[in-house]
mmCIF file of C-alpha atoms in Angstrom:
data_model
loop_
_atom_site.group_PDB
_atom_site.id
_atom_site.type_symbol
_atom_site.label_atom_id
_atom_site.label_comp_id
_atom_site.label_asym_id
_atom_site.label_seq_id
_atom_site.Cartn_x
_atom_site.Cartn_y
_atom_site.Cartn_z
ATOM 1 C CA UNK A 1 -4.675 -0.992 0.100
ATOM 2 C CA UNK A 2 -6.561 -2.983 2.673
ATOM 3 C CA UNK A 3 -3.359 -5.349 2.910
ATOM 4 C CA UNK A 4 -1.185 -2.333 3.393
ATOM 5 C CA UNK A 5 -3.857 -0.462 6.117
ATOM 6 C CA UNK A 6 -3.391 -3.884 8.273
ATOM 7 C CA UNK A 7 -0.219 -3.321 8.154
ATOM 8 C CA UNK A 8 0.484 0.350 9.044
ATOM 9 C CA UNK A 9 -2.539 0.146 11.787
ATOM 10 C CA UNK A 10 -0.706 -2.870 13.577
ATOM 11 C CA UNK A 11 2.162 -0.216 14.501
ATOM 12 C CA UNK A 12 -0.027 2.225 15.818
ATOM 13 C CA UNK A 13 -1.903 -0.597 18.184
ATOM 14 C CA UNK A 14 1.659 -2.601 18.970
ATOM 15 C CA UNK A 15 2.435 1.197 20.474
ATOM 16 C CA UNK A 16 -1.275 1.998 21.883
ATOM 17 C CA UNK A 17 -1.612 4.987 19.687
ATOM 18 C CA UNK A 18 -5.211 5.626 18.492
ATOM 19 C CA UNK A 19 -5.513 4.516 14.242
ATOM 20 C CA UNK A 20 -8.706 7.085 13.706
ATOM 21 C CA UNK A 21 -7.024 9.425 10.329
ATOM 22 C CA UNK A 22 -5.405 6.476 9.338
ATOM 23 C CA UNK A 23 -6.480 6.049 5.882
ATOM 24 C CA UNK A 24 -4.791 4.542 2.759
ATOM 25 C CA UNK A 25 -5.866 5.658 -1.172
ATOM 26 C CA UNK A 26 -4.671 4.095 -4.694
ATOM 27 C CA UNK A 27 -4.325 6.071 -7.729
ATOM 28 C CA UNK A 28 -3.692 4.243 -10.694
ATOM 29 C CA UNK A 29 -2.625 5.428 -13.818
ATOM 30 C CA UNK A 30 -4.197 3.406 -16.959
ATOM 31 C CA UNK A 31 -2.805 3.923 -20.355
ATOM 32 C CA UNK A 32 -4.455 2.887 -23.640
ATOM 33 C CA UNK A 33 -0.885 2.196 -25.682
ATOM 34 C CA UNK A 34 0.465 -0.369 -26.729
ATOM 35 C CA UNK A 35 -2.334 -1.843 -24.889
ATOM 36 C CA UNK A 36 -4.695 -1.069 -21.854
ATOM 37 C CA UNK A 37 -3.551 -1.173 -18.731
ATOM 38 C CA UNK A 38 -2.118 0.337 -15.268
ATOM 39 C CA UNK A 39 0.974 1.860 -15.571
ATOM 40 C CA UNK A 40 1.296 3.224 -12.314
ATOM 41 C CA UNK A 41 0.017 2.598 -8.675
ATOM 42 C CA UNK A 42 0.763 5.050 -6.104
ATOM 43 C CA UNK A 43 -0.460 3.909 -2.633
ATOM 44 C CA UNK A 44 -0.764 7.757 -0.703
ATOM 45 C CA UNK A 45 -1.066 7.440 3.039
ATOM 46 C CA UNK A 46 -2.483 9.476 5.636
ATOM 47 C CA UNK A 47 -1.556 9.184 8.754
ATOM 48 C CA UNK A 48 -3.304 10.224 12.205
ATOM 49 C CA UNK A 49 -2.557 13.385 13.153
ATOM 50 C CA UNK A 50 0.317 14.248 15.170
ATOM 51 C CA UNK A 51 1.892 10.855 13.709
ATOM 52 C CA UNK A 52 5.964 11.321 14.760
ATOM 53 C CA UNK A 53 8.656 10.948 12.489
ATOM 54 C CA UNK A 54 9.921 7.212 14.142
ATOM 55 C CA UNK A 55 6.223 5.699 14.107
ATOM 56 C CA UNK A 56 5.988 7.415 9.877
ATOM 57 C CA UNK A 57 9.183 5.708 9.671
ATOM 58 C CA UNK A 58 8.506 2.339 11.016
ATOM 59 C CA UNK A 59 4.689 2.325 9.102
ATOM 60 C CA UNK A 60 6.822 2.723 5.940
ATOM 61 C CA UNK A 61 8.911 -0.497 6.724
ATOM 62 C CA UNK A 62 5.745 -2.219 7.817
ATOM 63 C CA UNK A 63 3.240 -1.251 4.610
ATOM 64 C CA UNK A 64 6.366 -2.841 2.370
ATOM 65 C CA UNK A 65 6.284 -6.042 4.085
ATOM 66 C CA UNK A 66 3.009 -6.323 2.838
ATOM 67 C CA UNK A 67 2.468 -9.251 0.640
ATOM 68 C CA UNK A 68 0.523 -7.597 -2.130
ATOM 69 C CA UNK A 69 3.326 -4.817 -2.562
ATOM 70 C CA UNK A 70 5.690 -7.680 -2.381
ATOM 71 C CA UNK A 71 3.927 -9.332 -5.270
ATOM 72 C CA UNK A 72 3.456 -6.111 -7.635
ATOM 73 C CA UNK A 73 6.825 -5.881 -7.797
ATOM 74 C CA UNK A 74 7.936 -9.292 -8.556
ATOM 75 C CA UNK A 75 4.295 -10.112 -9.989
ATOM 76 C CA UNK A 76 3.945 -13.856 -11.034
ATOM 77 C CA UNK A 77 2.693 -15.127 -14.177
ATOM 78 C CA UNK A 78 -1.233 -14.406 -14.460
ATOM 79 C CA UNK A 79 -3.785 -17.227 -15.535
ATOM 80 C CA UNK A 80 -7.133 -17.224 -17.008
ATOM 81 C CA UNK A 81 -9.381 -20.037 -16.038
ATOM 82 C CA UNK A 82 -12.995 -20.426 -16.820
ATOM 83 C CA UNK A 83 -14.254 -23.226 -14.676
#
């Protein structure tokens, strides 16, 4: 979320807006079958009040350029390393 918040607040500063309300959660969904993990990840967005429809549309663009959404969607093979 913090990847995604960087993101969304560098439209409201590239168009001097103020960021305060700005404010990004993550609800995950974690299942126990057919073993235990996240099924889900919904990122949920609030944006400052009085946000317009063009500067909602252009943070949505800008929160999926993010590298960490990029990566859960495509995510790469995942190593355990005790070192």
């Amino acid at each position: 979320a913090a990847c995604m918040h960087y993101f969304a607040s560098g439209v409201f500063t590239k168009k001097g807006l103020p960021v305060e309300g700005l404010a990004i959660a993550v609800v995950a969904r974690q299942v126990s079958e057919p073993n235990n993990h996240v099924d889900q990840l919904r990122f949920e967005i609030t944006l400052p009040e009085g946000t317009d429809e063009a500067t909602r549309a252009e943070v949505e663009a800008a929160v999926k350029r993010c590298p960490v959404h990029n990566t859960l969607h495509t995510p790469p093979p995942l190593e355990v390393a005790i070192v």
